Amino acid sequence: MTTSDQVTIESNVIIQSKKRGIQIISGSGSIVSNTIDQTETGNGIYLLNDSDTTVGPDNSVSNTGKHGIALEGTNAVDVKNNQVSDCAEQGILVTSCTDISVRDNGVTNTGSTGIYSNNSTGVTITGNQGTSTTDTISSTFWQVAIHSVGTTS
């Protein structure tokens, strides 16, 4: 989906997508209670240049060819109460974003970092739970494997 405002994507089951499960570009809205399993080469949920979007609660993203949930160039996005597992790369990726909240998510069995923030400002990561991630910096304060590069909060 591209250039759409106040979109609600709710209660969908997406299995064996060739690229991305759900994608919003330059929009806003909410992504709630969806199941995404087996994205062959892409992200489970991908937001590009979005603002004022909520991802969660109750999305289940698993077996992705890339990241579970990826935010790129977004502003004022809340990622909350999702379950992300078995991703080829990061469970949750935040890159070149501002004012992002990543909270109360479960992230397990990722090929790389559980939650990764890069080149972003105003990012809050709290209350997440993670296990079986690789190439990570662990923090018991945040209770998840977190790697943050060039990021301030």
mmCIF file of C-alpha atoms in Angstrom:
data_model
loop_
_atom_site.group_PDB
_atom_site.id
_atom_site.type_symbol
_atom_site.label_atom_id
_atom_site.label_comp_id
_atom_site.label_asym_id
_atom_site.label_seq_id
_atom_site.Cartn_x
_atom_site.Cartn_y
_atom_site.Cartn_z
ATOM 1 C CA MET A 1 0.000 0.000 0.000
ATOM 2 C CA THR A 2 1.435 3.426 -0.861
ATOM 3 C CA THR A 3 0.548 7.001 0.157
ATOM 4 C CA SER A 4 -2.461 6.216 2.331
ATOM 5 C CA ASP A 5 -3.615 7.922 5.526
ATOM 6 C CA GLN A 6 -5.520 6.446 8.456
ATOM 7 C CA VAL A 7 -5.391 2.905 7.093
ATOM 8 C CA THR A 8 -6.493 0.070 9.382
ATOM 9 C CA ILE A 9 -5.095 -3.365 8.594
ATOM 10 C CA GLU A 10 -6.681 -5.786 11.050
ATOM 11 C CA SER A 11 -7.276 -9.524 11.577
ATOM 12 C CA ASN A 12 -5.618 -10.805 8.401
ATOM 13 C CA VAL A 13 -3.728 -14.055 7.913
ATOM 14 C CA ILE A 14 -0.886 -13.830 5.393
ATOM 15 C CA ILE A 15 1.075 -17.008 4.674
ATOM 16 C CA GLN A 16 3.876 -17.614 2.145
ATOM 17 C CA SER A 17 4.228 -14.119 0.732
ATOM 18 C CA LYS A 18 6.998 -13.825 -1.878
ATOM 19 C CA LYS A 19 8.205 -10.469 -0.519
ATOM 20 C CA ARG A 20 6.531 -8.525 2.344
ATOM 21 C CA GLY A 21 3.509 -9.474 4.416
ATOM 22 C CA ILE A 22 2.215 -5.925 5.059
ATOM 23 C CA GLN A 23 3.707 -2.710 3.658
ATOM 24 C CA ILE A 24 2.663 0.928 4.096
ATOM 25 C CA ILE A 25 4.617 3.699 2.343
ATOM 26 C CA SER A 26 4.135 7.387 3.214
ATOM 27 C CA GLY A 27 0.991 6.781 5.217
ATOM 28 C CA SER A 28 -0.470 6.446 8.681
ATOM 29 C CA GLY A 29 -2.843 4.175 10.534
ATOM 30 C CA SER A 30 -2.852 0.950 12.525
ATOM 31 C CA ILE A 31 -1.771 -2.633 11.976
ATOM 32 C CA VAL A 32 -3.531 -4.848 14.532
ATOM 33 C CA SER A 33 -4.109 -8.576 15.187
ATOM 34 C CA ASN A 34 -2.570 -9.915 11.986
ATOM 35 C CA THR A 35 -0.732 -13.199 11.460
ATOM 36 C CA ILE A 36 2.169 -13.147 9.005
ATOM 37 C CA ASP A 37 4.104 -16.350 8.393
ATOM 38 C CA GLN A 38 6.750 -17.236 5.802
ATOM 39 C CA THR A 39 7.704 -14.133 3.859
ATOM 40 C CA GLU A 40 10.165 -15.613 1.397
ATOM 41 C CA THR A 41 12.579 -12.697 0.828
ATOM 42 C CA GLY A 42 11.154 -9.728 2.713
ATOM 43 C CA ASN A 43 9.948 -8.244 5.979
ATOM 44 C CA GLY A 44 6.840 -9.327 7.818
ATOM 45 C CA ILE A 45 5.678 -5.728 8.365
ATOM 46 C CA TYR A 46 7.411 -2.841 6.572
ATOM 47 C CA LEU A 47 6.775 0.884 7.094
ATOM 48 C CA LEU A 48 8.604 3.419 4.912
ATOM 49 C CA ASN A 49 8.299 7.189 5.530
ATOM 50 C CA ASP A 50 5.177 6.721 7.669
ATOM 51 C CA SER A 51 4.000 8.854 10.554
ATOM 52 C CA ASP A 52 1.511 8.430 13.385
ATOM 53 C CA THR A 53 1.205 4.674 12.893
ATOM 54 C CA THR A 54 0.608 1.975 15.503
ATOM 55 C CA VAL A 55 1.918 -1.548 14.933
ATOM 56 C CA GLY A 56 0.081 -3.737 17.426
ATOM 57 C CA PRO A 57 -1.188 -5.060 19.589
ATOM 58 C CA ASP A 58 -1.415 -8.732 18.792
ATOM 59 C CA ASN A 59 0.437 -9.087 15.497
ATOM 60 C CA SER A 60 2.264 -12.384 15.111
ATOM 61 C CA VAL A 61 5.182 -12.307 12.658
ATOM 62 C CA SER A 62 7.264 -15.425 12.010
ATOM 63 C CA ASN A 63 9.592 -17.113 9.534
ATOM 64 C CA THR A 64 10.593 -13.998 7.604
ATOM 65 C CA GLY A 65 13.247 -13.827 4.899
ATOM 66 C CA LYS A 66 14.445 -10.520 6.351
ATOM 67 C CA HIS A 67 13.246 -8.514 9.386
ATOM 68 C CA GLY A 68 10.102 -9.247 11.381
ATOM 69 C CA ILE A 69 9.026 -5.593 11.692
ATOM 70 C CA ALA A 70 11.020 -2.904 9.852
ATOM 71 C CA LEU A 71 10.624 0.868 10.183
ATOM 72 C CA GLU A 72 12.565 3.110 7.813
ATOM 73 C CA GLY A 73 12.351 6.913 7.776
ATOM 74 C CA THR A 74 9.261 6.890 9.975
ATOM 75 C CA ASN A 75 8.076 9.390 12.588
ATOM 76 C CA ALA A 76 5.881 8.920 15.682
ATOM 77 C CA VAL A 77 5.369 5.162 15.390
ATOM 78 C CA ASP A 78 4.396 2.895 18.295
ATOM 79 C CA VAL A 79 5.338 -0.800 18.031
ATOM 80 C CA LYS A 80 3.657 -2.575 20.934
ATOM 81 C CA ASN A 81 2.581 -6.016 22.150
ATOM 82 C CA ASN A 82 3.627 -8.051 19.104
ATOM 83 C CA GLN A 83 5.214 -11.498 18.855
ATOM 84 C CA VAL A 84 8.124 -11.759 16.417
ATOM 85 C CA SER A 85 10.038 -15.005 15.837
ATOM 86 C CA ASP A 86 12.274 -16.933 13.475
ATOM 87 C CA CYS A 87 13.491 -13.988 11.373
ATOM 88 C CA ALA A 88 16.493 -14.260 9.067
ATOM 89 C CA GLU A 89 17.773 -10.869 10.273
ATOM 90 C CA GLN A 90 16.585 -8.456 13.021
ATOM 91 C CA GLY A 91 13.347 -9.086 14.863
ATOM 92 C CA ILE A 92 12.518 -5.357 14.961
ATOM 93 C CA LEU A 93 14.533 -2.849 12.888
ATOM 94 C CA VAL A 94 14.360 0.935 13.415
ATOM 95 C CA THR A 95 16.488 2.926 10.968
ATOM 96 C CA SER A 96 16.559 6.676 10.177
ATOM 97 C CA CYS A 97 13.483 7.281 12.347
ATOM 98 C CA THR A 98 12.334 9.815 14.968
ATOM 99 C CA ASP A 99 10.077 9.495 18.004
ATOM 100 C CA ILE A 100 9.661 5.718 18.003
ATOM 101 C CA SER A 101 8.380 3.551 20.858
ATOM 102 C CA VAL A 102 9.141 -0.183 20.875
ATOM 103 C CA ARG A 103 7.495 -1.713 23.940
ATOM 104 C CA ASP A 104 6.206 -4.951 25.388
ATOM 105 C CA ASN A 105 7.066 -7.099 22.362
ATOM 106 C CA GLY A 106 8.286 -10.691 22.382
ATOM 107 C CA VAL A 107 11.250 -11.305 20.066
ATOM 108 C CA THR A 108 12.696 -14.807 19.732
ATOM 109 C CA ASN A 109 15.041 -16.783 17.525
ATOM 110 C CA THR A 110 16.357 -14.078 15.189
ATOM 111 C CA GLY A 111 19.277 -14.510 12.792
ATOM 112 C CA SER A 112 20.743 -11.217 13.998
ATOM 113 C CA THR A 113 19.858 -8.632 16.649
ATOM 114 C CA GLY A 114 16.502 -8.921 18.417
ATOM 115 C CA ILE A 115 15.837 -5.156 18.294
ATOM 116 C CA TYR A 116 18.149 -2.914 16.266
ATOM 117 C CA SER A 117 18.051 0.887 16.136
ATOM 118 C CA ASN A 118 20.296 2.742 13.697
ATOM 119 C CA ASN A 119 20.675 6.454 12.888
ATOM 120 C CA SER A 120 17.478 7.357 14.755
ATOM 121 C CA THR A 121 16.513 9.881 17.449
ATOM 122 C CA GLY A 122 13.898 9.801 20.193
ATOM 123 C CA VAL A 123 13.709 6.007 20.284
ATOM 124 C CA THR A 124 12.343 4.385 23.456
ATOM 125 C CA ILE A 125 12.778 0.627 23.847
ATOM 126 C CA THR A 126 11.193 -0.809 26.983
ATOM 127 C CA GLY A 127 9.526 -3.896 28.449
ATOM 128 C CA ASN A 128 10.427 -6.234 25.583
ATOM 129 C CA GLN A 129 11.318 -9.909 26.078
ATOM 130 C CA GLY A 130 13.793 -11.776 23.895
ATOM 131 C CA THR A 131 15.541 -15.136 23.632
ATOM 132 C CA SER A 132 17.785 -16.995 21.180
ATOM 133 C CA THR A 133 19.109 -14.024 19.239
ATOM 134 C CA THR A 134 22.603 -13.867 17.735
ATOM 135 C CA ASP A 135 25.098 -11.047 17.171
ATOM 136 C CA THR A 136 23.582 -8.956 19.949
ATOM 137 C CA ILE A 137 24.359 -6.654 22.798
ATOM 138 C CA SER A 138 22.235 -7.813 25.721
ATOM 139 C CA SER A 139 20.796 -5.516 28.329
ATOM 140 C CA THR A 140 18.965 -6.721 31.415
ATOM 141 C CA PHE A 141 17.545 -3.207 31.855
ATOM 142 C CA TRP A 142 15.591 -3.513 28.616
ATOM 143 C CA GLN A 143 15.205 -7.286 28.973
ATOM 144 C CA VAL A 144 15.913 -7.934 25.300
ATOM 145 C CA ALA A 145 18.890 -8.178 23.011
ATOM 146 C CA ILE A 146 19.395 -4.614 21.755
ATOM 147 C CA HIS A 147 21.945 -3.081 19.433
ATOM 148 C CA SER A 148 21.771 0.666 18.970
ATOM 149 C CA VAL A 149 24.087 2.527 16.593
ATOM 150 C CA GLY A 150 24.157 6.325 16.281
ATOM 151 C CA THR A 151 20.917 6.590 18.204
ATOM 152 C CA THR A 152 19.821 8.884 20.984
ATOM 153 C CA SER A 153 16.774 8.631 23.176
#
